[in-house]
PDB file of C-alpha atoms in Angstrom:
ATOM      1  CA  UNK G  36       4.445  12.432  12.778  1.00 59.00           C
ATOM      2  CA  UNK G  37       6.220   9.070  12.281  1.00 91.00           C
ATOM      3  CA  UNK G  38       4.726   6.499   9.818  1.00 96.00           C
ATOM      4  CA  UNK G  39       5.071   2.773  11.664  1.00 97.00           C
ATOM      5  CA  UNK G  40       4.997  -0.173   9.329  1.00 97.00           C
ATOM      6  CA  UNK G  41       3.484  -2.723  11.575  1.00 97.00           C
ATOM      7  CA  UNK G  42       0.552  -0.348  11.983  1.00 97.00           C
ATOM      8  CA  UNK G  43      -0.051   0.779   8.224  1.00 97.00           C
ATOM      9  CA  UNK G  44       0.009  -2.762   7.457  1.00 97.00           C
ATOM     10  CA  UNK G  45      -2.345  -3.659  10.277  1.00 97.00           C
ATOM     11  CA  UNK G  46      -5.254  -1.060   8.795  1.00 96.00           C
ATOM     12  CA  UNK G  47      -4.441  -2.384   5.191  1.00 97.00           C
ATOM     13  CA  UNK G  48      -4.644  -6.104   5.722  1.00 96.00           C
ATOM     14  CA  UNK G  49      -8.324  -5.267   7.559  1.00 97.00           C
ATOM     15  CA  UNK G  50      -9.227  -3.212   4.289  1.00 96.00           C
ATOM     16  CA  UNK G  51      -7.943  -6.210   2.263  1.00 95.00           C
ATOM     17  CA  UNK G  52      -9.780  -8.316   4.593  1.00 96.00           C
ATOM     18  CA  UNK G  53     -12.807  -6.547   4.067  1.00 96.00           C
ATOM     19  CA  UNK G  54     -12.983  -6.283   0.179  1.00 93.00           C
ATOM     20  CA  UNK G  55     -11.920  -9.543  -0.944  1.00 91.00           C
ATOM     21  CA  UNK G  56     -14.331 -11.858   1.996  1.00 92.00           C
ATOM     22  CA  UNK G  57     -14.834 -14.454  -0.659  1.00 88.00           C
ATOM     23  CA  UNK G  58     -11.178 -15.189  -0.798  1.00 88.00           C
ATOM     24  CA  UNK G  59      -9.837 -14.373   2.262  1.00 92.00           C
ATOM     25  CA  UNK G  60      -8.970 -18.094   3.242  1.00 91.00           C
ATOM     26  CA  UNK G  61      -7.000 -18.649   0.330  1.00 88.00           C
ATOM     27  CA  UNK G  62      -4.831 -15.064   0.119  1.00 90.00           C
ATOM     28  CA  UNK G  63      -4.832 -13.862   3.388  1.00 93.00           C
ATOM     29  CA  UNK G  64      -0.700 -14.813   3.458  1.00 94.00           C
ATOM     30  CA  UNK G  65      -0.262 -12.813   0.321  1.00 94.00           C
ATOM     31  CA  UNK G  66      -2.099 -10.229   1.249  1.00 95.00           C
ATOM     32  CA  UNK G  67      -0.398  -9.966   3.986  1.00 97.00           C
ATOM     33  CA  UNK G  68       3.079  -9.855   2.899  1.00 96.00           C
ATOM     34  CA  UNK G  69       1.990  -7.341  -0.207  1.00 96.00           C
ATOM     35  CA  UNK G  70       0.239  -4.972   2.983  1.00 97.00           C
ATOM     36  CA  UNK G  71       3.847  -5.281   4.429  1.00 97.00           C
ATOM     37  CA  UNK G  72       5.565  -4.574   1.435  1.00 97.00           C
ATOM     38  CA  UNK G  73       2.874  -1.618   0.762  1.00 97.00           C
ATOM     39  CA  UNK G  74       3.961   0.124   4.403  1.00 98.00           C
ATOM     40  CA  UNK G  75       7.556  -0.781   4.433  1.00 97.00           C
ATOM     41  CA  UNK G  76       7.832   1.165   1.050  1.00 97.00           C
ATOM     42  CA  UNK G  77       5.379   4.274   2.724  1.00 97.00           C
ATOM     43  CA  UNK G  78       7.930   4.381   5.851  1.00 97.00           C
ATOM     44  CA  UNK G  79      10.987   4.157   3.210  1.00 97.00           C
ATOM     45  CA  UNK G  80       9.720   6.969   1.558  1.00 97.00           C
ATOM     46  CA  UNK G  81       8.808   8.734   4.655  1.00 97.00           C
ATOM     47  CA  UNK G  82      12.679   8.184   5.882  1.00 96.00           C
ATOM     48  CA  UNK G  83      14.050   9.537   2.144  1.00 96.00           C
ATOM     49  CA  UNK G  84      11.748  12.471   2.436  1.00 95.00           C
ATOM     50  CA  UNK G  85      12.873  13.833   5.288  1.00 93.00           C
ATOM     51  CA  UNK G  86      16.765  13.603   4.459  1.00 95.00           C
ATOM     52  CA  UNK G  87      16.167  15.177   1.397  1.00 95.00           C
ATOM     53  CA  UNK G  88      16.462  12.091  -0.216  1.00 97.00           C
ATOM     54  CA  UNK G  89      13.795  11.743  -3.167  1.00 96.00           C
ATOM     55  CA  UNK G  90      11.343  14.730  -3.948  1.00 96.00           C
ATOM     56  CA  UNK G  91       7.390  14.210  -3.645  1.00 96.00           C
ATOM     57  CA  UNK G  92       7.226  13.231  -7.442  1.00 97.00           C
ATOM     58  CA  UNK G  93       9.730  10.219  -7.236  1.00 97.00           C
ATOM     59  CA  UNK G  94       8.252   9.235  -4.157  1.00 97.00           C
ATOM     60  CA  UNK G  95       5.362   9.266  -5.974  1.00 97.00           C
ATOM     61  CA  UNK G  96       6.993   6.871  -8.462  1.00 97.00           C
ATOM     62  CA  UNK G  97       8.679   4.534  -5.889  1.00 95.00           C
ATOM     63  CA  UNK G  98       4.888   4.209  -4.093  1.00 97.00           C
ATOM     64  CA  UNK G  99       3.144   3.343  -7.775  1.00 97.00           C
ATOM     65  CA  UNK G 100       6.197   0.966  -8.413  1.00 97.00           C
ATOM     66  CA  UNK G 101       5.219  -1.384  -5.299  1.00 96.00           C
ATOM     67  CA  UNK G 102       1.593  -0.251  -5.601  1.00 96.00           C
ATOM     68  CA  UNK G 103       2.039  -2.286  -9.402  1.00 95.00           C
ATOM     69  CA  UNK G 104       3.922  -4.937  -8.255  1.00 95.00           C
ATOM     70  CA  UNK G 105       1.880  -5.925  -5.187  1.00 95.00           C
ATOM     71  CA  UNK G 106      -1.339  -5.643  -7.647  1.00 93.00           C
ATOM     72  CA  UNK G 107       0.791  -8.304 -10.028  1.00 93.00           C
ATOM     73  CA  UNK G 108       1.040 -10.798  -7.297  1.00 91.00           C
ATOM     74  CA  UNK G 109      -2.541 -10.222  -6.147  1.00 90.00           C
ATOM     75  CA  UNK G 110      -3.870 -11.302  -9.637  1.00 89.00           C
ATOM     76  CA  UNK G 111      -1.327 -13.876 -10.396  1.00 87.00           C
ATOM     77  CA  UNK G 112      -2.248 -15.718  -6.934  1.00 81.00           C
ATOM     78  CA  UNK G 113      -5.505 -14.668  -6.016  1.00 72.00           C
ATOM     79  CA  UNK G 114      -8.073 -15.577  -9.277  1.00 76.00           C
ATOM     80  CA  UNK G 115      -9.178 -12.086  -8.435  1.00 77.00           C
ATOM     81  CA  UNK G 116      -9.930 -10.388 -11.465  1.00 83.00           C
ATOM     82  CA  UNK G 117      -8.066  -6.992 -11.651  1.00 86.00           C
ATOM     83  CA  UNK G 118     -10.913  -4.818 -10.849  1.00 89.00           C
ATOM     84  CA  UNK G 119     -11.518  -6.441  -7.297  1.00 89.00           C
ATOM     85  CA  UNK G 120      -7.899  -6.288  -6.861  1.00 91.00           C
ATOM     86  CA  UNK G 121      -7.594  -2.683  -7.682  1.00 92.00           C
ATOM     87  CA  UNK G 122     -10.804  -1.585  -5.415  1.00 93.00           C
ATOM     88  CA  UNK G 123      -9.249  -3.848  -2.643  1.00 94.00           C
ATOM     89  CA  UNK G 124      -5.912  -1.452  -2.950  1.00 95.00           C
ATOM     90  CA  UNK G 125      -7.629   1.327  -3.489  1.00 95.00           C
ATOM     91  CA  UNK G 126      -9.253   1.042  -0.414  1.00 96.00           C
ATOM     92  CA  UNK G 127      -6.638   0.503   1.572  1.00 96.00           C
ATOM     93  CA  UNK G 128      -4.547   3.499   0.386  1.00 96.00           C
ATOM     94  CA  UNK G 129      -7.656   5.476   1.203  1.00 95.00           C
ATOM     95  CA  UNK G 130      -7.677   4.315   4.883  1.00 95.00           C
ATOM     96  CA  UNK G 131      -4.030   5.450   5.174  1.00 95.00           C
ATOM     97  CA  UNK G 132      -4.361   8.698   2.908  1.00 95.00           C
ATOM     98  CA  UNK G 133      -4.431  11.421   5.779  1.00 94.00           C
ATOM     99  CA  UNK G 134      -2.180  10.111   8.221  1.00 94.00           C
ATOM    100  CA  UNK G 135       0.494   9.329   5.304  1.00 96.00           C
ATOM    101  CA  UNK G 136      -0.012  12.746   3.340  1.00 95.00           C
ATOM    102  CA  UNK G 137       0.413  14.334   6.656  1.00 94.00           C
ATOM    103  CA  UNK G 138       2.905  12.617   7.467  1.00 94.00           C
ATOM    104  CA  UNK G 139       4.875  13.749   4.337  1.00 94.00           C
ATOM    105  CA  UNK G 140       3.793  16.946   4.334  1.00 93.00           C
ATOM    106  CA  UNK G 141       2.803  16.838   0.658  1.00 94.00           C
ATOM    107  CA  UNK G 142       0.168  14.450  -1.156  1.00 95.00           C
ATOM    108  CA  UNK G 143       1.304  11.345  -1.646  1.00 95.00           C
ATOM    109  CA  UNK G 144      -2.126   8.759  -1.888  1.00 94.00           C
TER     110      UNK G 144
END
């Protein structure tokens, strides 16, 4: 199984959608680019696995590095406070977590 960015991104911007209504007018371009970011970096590390690249715990690390920064522009732009944030990406890894982890063939979200 192939990750596709375009698609992860796709069922992460509805999560986002979903869990932060109240602000969707004024975020919805920066949580878009951050769901991007998010699946370009699950696809990466997708790619490196399967080379032999990186090894399920730095992949691990890579994913929590974007995971951090995307959660850094959420609450600088947003006026979010950082729980909302965190249940909005927490959400959306949990709409992805079986097709990535299977995916990967190890557990990654």
């Amino acid at each position: 199984m192939s990750l596709d960015a375009s698609q992860l991104a796709a069922s992460m911007l509805q999560v986002f959608k979903a869990e932060l209504t109240d602000k969707w007018p004024d975020i919805k371009e920066y949580a878009s680019a951050e769901a991007t970011k998010l699946a370009e970096n699950l696809v990466m590390i997708e790619r490196m696995q399967l080379t032999g690249e990186i090894t399920p715990e730095q992949a691990r690390l890579h994913h929590q590095i974007q995971r951090n920064a995307s959660r850094t522009v959420l609450l600088a732009v947003t006026g979010l406070s950082r729980v909302a944030i965190e249940q909005a990406i927490n959400a959306a890894m949990d709409s992805l977590r079986q097709s990535v982890n299977t995916a990967l063939n190890f557990t990654l979200l």
